[in-house]
mmCIF file of C-alpha atoms in Angstrom:
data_model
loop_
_atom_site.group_PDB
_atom_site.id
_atom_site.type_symbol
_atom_site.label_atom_id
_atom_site.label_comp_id
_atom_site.label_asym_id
_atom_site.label_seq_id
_atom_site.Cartn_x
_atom_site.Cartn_y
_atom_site.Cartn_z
ATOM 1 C CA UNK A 188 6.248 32.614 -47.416
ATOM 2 C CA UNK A 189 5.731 32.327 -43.620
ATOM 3 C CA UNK A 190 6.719 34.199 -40.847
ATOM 4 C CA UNK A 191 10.056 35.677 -39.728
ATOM 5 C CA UNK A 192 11.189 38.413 -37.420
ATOM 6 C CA UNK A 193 8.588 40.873 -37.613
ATOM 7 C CA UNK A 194 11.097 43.907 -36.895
ATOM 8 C CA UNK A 195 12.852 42.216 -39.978
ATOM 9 C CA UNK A 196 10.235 41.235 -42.485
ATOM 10 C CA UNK A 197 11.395 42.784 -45.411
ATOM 11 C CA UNK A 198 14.243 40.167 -44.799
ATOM 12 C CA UNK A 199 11.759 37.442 -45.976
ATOM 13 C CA UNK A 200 12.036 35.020 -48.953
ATOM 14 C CA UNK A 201 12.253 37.265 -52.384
ATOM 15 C CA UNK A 202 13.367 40.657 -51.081
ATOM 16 C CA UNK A 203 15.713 40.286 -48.525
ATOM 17 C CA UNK A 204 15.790 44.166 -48.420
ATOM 18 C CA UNK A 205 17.170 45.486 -45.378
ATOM 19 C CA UNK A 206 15.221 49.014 -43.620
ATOM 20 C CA UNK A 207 17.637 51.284 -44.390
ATOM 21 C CA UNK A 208 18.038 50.135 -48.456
ATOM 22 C CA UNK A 209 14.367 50.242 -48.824
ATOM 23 C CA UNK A 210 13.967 53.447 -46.904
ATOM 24 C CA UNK A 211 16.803 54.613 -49.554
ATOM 25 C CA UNK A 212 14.594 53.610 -52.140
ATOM 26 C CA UNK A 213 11.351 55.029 -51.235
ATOM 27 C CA UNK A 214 12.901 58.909 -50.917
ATOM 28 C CA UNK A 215 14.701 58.291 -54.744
ATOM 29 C CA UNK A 216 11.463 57.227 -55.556
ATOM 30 C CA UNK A 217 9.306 60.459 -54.071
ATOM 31 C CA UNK A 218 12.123 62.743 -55.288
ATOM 32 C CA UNK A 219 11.542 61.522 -58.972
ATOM 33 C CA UNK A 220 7.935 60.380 -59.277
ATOM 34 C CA UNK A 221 5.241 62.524 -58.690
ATOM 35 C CA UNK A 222 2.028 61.305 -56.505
ATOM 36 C CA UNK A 223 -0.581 58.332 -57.925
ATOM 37 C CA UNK A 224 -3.932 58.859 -57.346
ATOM 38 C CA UNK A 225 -5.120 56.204 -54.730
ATOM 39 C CA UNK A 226 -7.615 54.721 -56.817
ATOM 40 C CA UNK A 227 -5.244 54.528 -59.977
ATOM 41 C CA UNK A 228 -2.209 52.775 -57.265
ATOM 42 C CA UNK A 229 -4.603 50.314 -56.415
ATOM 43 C CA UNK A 230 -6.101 49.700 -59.710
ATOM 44 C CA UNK A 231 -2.620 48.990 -60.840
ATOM 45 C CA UNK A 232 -1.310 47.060 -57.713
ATOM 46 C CA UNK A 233 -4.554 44.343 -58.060
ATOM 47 C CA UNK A 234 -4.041 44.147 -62.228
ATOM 48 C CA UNK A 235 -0.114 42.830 -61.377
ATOM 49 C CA UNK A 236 -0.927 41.073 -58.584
ATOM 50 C CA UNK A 237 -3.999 39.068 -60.225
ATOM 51 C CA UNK A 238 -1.557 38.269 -63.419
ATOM 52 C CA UNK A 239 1.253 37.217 -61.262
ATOM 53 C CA UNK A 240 -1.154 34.804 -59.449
ATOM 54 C CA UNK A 241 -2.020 33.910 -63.002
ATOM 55 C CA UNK A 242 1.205 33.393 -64.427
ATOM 56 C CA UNK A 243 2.471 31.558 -61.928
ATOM 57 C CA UNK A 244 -0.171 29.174 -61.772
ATOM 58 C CA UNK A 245 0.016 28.301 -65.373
ATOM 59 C CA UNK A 246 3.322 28.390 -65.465
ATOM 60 C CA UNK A 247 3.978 25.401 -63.059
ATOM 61 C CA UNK A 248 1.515 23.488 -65.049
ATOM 62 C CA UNK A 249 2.696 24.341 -68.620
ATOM 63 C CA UNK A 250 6.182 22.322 -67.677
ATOM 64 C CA UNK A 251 4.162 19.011 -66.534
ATOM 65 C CA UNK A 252 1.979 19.301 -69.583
ATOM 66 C CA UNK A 253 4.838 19.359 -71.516
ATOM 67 C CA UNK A 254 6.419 16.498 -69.918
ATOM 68 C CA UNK A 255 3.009 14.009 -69.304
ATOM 69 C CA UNK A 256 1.360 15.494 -72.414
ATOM 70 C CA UNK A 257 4.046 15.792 -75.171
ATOM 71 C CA UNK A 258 6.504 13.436 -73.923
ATOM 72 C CA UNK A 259 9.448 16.292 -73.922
ATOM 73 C CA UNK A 260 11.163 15.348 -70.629
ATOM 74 C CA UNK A 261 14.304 17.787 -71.012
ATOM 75 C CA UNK A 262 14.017 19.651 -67.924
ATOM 76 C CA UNK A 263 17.307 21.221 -68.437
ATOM 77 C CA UNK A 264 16.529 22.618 -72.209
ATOM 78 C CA UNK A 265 12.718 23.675 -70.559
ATOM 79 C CA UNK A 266 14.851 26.038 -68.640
ATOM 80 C CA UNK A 267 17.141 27.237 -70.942
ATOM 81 C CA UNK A 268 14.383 27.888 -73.182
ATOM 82 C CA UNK A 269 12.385 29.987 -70.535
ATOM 83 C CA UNK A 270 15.966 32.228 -69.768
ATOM 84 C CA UNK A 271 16.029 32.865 -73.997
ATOM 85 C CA UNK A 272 12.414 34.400 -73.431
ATOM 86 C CA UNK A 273 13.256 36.542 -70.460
ATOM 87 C CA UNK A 274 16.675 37.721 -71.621
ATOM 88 C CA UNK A 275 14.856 38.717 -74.521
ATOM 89 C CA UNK A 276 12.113 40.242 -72.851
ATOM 90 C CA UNK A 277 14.506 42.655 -70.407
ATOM 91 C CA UNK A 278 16.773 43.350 -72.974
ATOM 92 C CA UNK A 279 13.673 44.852 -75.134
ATOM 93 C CA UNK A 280 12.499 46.671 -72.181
ATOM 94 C CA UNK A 281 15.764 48.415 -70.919
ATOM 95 C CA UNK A 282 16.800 49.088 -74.702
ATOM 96 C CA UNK A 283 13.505 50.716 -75.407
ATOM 97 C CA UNK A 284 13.047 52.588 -72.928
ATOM 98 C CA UNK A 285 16.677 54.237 -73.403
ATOM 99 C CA UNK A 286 18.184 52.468 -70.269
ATOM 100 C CA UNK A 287 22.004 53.460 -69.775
ATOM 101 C CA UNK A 288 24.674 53.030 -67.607
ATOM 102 C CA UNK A 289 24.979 48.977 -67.301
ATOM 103 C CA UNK A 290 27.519 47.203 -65.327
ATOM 104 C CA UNK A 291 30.387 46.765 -66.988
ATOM 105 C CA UNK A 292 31.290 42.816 -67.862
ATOM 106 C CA UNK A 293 33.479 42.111 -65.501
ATOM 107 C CA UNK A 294 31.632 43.561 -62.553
ATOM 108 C CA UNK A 295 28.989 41.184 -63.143
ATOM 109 C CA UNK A 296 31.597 38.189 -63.540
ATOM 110 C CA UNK A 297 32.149 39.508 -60.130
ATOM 111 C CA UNK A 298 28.672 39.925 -58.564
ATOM 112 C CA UNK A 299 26.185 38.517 -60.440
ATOM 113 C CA UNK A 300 27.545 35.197 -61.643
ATOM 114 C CA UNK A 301 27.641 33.729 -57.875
ATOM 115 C CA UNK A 302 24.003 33.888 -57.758
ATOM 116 C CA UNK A 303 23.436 32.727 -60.772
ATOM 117 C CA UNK A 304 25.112 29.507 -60.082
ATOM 118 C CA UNK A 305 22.352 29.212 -57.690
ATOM 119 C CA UNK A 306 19.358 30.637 -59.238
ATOM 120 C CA UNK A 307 20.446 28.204 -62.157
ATOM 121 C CA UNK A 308 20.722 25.193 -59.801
ATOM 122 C CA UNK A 309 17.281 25.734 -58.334
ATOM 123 C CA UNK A 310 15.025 26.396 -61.628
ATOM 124 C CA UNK A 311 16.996 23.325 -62.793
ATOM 125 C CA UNK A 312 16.208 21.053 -59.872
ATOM 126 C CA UNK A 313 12.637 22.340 -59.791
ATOM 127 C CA UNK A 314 12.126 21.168 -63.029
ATOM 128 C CA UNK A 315 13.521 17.899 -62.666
ATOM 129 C CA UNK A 316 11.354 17.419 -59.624
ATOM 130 C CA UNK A 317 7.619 17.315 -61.532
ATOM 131 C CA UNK A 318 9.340 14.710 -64.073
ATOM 132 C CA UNK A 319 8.828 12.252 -61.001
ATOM 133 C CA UNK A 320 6.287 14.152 -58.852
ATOM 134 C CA UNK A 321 2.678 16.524 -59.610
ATOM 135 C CA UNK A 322 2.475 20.339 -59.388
ATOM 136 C CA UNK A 323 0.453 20.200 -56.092
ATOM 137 C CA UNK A 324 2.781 17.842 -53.874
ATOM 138 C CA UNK A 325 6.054 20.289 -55.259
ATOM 139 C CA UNK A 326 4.331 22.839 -54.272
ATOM 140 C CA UNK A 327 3.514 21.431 -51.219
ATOM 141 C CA UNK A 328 7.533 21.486 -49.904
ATOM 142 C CA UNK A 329 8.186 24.565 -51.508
ATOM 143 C CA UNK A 330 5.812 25.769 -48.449
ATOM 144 C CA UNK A 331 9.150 24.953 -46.867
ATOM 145 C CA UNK A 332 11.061 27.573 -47.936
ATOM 146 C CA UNK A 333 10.663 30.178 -44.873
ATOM 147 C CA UNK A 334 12.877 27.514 -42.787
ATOM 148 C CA UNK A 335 15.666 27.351 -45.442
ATOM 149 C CA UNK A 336 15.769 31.694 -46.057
ATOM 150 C CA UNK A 337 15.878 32.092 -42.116
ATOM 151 C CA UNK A 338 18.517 29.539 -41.434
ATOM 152 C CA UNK A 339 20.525 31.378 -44.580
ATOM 153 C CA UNK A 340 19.999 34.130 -43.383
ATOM 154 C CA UNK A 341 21.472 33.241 -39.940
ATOM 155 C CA UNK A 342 24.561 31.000 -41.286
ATOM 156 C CA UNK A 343 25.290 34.214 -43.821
ATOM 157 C CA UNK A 344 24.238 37.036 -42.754
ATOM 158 C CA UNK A 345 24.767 36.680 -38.834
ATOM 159 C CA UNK A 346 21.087 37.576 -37.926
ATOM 160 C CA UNK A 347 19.177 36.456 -34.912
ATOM 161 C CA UNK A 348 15.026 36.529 -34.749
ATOM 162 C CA UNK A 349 13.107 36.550 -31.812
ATOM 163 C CA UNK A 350 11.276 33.120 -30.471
ATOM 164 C CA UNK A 351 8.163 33.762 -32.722
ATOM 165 C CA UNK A 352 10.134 33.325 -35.668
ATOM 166 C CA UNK A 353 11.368 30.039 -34.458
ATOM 167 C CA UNK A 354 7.870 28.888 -33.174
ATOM 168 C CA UNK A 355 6.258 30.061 -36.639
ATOM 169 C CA UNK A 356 8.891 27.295 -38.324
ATOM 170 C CA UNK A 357 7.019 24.302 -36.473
ATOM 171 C CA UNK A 358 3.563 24.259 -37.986
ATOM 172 C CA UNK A 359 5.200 25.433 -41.665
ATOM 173 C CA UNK A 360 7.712 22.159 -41.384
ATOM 174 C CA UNK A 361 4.525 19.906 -39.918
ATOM 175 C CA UNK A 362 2.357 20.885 -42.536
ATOM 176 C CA UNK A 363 4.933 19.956 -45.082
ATOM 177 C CA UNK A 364 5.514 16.831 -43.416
ATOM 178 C CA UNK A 365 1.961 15.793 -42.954
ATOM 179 C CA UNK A 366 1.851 16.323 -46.788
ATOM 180 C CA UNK A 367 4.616 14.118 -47.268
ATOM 181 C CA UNK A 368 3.537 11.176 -45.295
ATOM 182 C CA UNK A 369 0.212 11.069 -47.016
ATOM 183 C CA UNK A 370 1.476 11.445 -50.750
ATOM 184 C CA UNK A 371 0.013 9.056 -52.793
ATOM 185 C CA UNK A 372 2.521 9.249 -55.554
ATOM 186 C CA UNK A 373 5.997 10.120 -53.039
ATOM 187 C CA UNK A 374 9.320 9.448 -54.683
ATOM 188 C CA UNK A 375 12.430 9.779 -52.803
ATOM 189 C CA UNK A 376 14.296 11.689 -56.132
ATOM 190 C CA UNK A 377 11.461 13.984 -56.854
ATOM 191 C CA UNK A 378 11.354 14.779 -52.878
ATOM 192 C CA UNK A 379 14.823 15.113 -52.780
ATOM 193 C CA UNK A 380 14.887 17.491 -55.899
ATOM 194 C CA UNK A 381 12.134 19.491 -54.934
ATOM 195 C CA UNK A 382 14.100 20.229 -51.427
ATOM 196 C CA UNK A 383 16.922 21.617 -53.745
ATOM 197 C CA UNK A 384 15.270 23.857 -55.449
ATOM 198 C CA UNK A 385 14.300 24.906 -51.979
ATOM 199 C CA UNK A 386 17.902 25.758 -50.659
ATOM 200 C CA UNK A 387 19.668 26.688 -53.637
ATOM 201 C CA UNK A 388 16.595 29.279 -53.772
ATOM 202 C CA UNK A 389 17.221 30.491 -50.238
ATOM 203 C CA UNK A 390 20.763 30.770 -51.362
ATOM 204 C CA UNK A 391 20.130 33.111 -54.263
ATOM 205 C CA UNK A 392 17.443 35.010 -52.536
ATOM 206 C CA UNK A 393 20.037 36.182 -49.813
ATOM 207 C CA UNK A 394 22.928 36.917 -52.086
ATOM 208 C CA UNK A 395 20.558 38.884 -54.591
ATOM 209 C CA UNK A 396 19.227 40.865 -51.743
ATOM 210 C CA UNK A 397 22.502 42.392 -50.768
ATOM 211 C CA UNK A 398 23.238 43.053 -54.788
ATOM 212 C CA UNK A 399 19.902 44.789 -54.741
ATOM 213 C CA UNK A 400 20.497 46.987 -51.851
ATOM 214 C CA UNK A 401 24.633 47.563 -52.195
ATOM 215 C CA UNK A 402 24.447 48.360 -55.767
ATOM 216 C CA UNK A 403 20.826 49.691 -56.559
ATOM 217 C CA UNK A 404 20.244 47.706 -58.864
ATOM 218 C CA UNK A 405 16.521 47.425 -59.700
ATOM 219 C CA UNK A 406 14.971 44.054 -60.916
ATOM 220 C CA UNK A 407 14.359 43.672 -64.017
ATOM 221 C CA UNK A 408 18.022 45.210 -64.659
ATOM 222 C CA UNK A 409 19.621 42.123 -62.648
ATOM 223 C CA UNK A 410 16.932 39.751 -64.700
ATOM 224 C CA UNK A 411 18.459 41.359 -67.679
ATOM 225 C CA UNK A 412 22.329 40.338 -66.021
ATOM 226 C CA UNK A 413 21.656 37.281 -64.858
ATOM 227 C CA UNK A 414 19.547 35.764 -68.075
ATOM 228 C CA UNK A 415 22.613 35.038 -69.965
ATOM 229 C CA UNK A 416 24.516 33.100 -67.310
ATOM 230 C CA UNK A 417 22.058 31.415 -66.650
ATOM 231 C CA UNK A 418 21.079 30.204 -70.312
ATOM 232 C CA UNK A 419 25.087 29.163 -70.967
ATOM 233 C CA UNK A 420 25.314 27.506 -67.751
ATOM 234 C CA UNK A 421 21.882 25.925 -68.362
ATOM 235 C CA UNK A 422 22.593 25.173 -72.165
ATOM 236 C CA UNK A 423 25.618 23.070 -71.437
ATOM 237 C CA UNK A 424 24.151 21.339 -68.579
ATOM 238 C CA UNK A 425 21.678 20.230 -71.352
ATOM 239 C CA UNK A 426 24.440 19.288 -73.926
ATOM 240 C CA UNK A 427 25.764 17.125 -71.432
ATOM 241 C CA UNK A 428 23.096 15.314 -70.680
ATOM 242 C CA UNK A 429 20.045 15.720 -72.319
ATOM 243 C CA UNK A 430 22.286 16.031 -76.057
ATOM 244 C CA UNK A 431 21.009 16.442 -78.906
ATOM 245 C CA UNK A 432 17.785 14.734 -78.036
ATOM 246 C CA UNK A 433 15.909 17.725 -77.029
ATOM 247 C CA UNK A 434 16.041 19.072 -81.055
ATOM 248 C CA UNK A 435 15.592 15.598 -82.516
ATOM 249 C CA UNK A 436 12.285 15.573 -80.468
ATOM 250 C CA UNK A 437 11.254 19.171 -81.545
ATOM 251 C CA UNK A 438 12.458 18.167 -85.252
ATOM 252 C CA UNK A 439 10.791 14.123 -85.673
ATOM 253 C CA UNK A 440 10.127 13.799 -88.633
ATOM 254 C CA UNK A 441 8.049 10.375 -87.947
ATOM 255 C CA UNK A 442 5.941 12.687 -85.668
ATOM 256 C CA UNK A 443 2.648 14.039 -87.499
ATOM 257 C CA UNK A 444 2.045 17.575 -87.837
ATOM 258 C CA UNK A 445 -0.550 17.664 -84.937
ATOM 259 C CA UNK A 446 1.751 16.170 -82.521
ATOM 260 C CA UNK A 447 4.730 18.444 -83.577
ATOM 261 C CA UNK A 448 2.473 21.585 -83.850
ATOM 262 C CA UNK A 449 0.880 20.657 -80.099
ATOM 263 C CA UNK A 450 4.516 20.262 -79.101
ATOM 264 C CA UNK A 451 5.503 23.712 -80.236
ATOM 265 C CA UNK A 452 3.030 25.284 -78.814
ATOM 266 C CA UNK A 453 3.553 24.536 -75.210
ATOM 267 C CA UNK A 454 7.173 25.218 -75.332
ATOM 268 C CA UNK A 455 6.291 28.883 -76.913
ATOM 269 C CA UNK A 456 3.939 29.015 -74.297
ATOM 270 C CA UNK A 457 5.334 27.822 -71.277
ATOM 271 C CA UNK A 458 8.253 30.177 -72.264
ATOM 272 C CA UNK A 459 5.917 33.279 -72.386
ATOM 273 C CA UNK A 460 4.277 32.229 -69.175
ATOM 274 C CA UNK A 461 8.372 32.064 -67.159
ATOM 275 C CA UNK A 462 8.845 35.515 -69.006
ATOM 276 C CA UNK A 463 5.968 37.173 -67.589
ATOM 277 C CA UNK A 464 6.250 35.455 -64.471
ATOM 278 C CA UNK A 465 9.480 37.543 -64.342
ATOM 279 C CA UNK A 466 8.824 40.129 -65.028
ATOM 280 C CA UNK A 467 5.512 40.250 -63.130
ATOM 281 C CA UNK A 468 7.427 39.312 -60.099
ATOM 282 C CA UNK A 469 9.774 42.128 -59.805
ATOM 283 C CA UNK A 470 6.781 44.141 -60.271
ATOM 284 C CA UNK A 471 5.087 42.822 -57.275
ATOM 285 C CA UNK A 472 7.985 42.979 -55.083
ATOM 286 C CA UNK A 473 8.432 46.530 -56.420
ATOM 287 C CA UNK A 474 5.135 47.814 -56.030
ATOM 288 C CA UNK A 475 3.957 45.711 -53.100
ATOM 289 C CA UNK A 476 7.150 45.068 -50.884
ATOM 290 C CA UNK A 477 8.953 41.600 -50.507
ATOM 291 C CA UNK A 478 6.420 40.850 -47.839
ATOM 292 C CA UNK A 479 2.776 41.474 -49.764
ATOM 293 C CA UNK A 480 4.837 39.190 -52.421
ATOM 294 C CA UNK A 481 4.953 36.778 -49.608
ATOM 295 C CA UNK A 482 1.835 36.426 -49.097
ATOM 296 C CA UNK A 483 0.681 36.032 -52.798
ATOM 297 C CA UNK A 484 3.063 33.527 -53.147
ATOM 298 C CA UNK A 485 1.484 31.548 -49.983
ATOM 299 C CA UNK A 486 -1.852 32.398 -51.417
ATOM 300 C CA UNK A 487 -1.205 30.681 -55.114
ATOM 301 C CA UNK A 488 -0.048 27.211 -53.685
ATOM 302 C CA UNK A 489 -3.705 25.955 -52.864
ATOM 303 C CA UNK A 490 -4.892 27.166 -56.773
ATOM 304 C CA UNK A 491 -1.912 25.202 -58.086
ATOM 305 C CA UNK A 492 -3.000 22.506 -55.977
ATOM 306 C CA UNK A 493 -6.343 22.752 -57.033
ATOM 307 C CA UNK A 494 -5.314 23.067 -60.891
ATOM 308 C CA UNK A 495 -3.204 20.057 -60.700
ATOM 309 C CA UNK A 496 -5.585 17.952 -59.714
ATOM 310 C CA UNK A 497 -7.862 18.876 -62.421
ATOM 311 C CA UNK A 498 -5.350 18.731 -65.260
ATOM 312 C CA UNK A 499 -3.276 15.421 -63.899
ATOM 313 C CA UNK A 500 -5.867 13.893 -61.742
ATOM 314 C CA UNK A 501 -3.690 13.196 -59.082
ATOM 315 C CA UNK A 502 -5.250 12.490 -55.544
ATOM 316 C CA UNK A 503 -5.122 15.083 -52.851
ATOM 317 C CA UNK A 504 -5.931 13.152 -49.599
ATOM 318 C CA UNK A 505 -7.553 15.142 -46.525
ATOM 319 C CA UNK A 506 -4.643 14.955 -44.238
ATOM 320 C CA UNK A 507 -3.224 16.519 -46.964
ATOM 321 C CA UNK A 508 -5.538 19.296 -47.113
ATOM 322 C CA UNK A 509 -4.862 19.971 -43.638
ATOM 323 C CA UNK A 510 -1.145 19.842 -43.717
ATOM 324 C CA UNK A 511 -1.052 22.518 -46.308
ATOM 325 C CA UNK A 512 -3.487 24.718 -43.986
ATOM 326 C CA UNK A 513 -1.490 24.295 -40.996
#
């Protein structure tokens, strides 16, 4: 999302791939696949990037319906519930197609867990964020996150971009702040948690990328690792303080059948939707590059926008408008 050092692109956002690991890749990947027809790569390349775009639009929205809609403000057990689907999910996939050789235990105590902390910390703070602010103004700073992956990136990795890369980080932080100043419904916590989710993303994104590249490990194998961390540190973040309230919601028994059923539903949706979102992702990054990702994710944040709008009927004001463009 945005623009870094074009002689280090790959570096960007949801990759963070270095030349020489990706270059790795590609000849394992010639040596053991044979040739798609061009027609049938792009065929297949459009169909996962047009349900990505999908997914991740409904996705977003499926949490603040369940919040505005239902009433079920448990950002925390939200979460959880969408790492149960895509632990599930992986685990079917590797175990069925025959996967072998995992990481042992205490390897991923080691590498993964770290990560996790953060990966946890950001879907968490994300969610809290739309219980006080709308999809589209969230989305809005999360056009922020360029600035936090390259000054990561520089503070852990020791990496230096030329001037373009700095310039690009002015109209991407002025657009952001354009949409801030004109936000109709602004709160200081949702800002503040939305920023979060922000940097603790940036954080993950850099310490998954050199797990991807040290240890080739593929994607949906380190969804399949990281899923359970993140559901026990997520679960007992919502013990402690969300309780038991959470179940006593899904279980009311003063609640009428409609209401509960309704309920239900968007929490087995909104759970498929995170678990295809997943999954979909690591597609994308596989089959397009972290950079093509890039720019689908910059491409969705108008259509969530747009979808908020029409679902909560939140204003969008012009400045607005033009904030996000710039």
């Amino acid at each position: 999302m945005g623009y870094l050092d074009p002689d280090a692109a790959d570096d960007e956002e949801t990759g963070v791939i270095t030349e020489r690991c990706k270059t790795e890749r590609s000849e394992r990947s010639e040596r053991s696949d044979p040739k798609e027809p061009v027609m049938q790569s792009w065929l297949r390349g459009f169909t996962i990037v047009l349900f990505n775009f999908t997914t991740s639009i409904m996705l977003v929205n499926s949490v603040k319906c369940l919040y505005d809609w239902c009433g079920f403000k448990f950002p925390l057990f939200i979460a959880g519930t969408h790492m149960v689907f895509s632990w599930v999910a992986t685990a079917m996939s590797l175990h069925l197609g025959s996967a072998s050789n995992f990481m042992p235990m205490a390897e991923r105590m080691e590498k993964v867990l770290p990560f996790t902390l953060f990966h946890a910390a950001s879907l968490a703070c994300a969610n809290f964020a739309l219980t006080y602010m709308y999809p589209s103004y969230h989305e809005m700073i999360q056009c922020l996150t360029p600035l936090f992956t390259l000054i990561t990136s520089m503070i852990l990795d020791g990496r230096r971009y030329n001037s373009w890369a700095y310039w690009a980080m002015i109209p991407v932080c002025g657009g952001g702040a354009i949409c801030s100043f004109n936000e109709v419904n602004f709160s200081v916590v949702g800002c503040t948690l939305s920023i979060s989710a922000v940097v603790f993303r940036s954080l993950k994104t850099i310490l998954q990328g050199r797990l991807l590249c040290d240890q080739n490990v593929d994607s949906i194998t380190l969804c399949y690792y990281m899923a359970p961390f993140n559901l026990t540190i997520l679960a007992t973040a919502s013990a402690l303080t969300e309780g038991t309230r959470p179940f006593r919601t899904l279980f009311k028994a003063e609640s009428s059948f409609a209401e509960q059923f309704y309920l239900w539903i968007w929490l087995l949706v909104s759970g498929f939707l995170a678990c295809s979102f997943n999954i979909l992702s690591y597609m994308t990054i596989k089959h397009l590059s972290p950079v093509g990702t890039n720019v689908i994710a910059n491409a969705k944040t108008p259509a969530i926008i747009l979808m908020s709008t029409l679902f909560f009927g939140n204003p969008v004001r012009r400045l607005q408008w033009l904030g996000l463009l710039v």
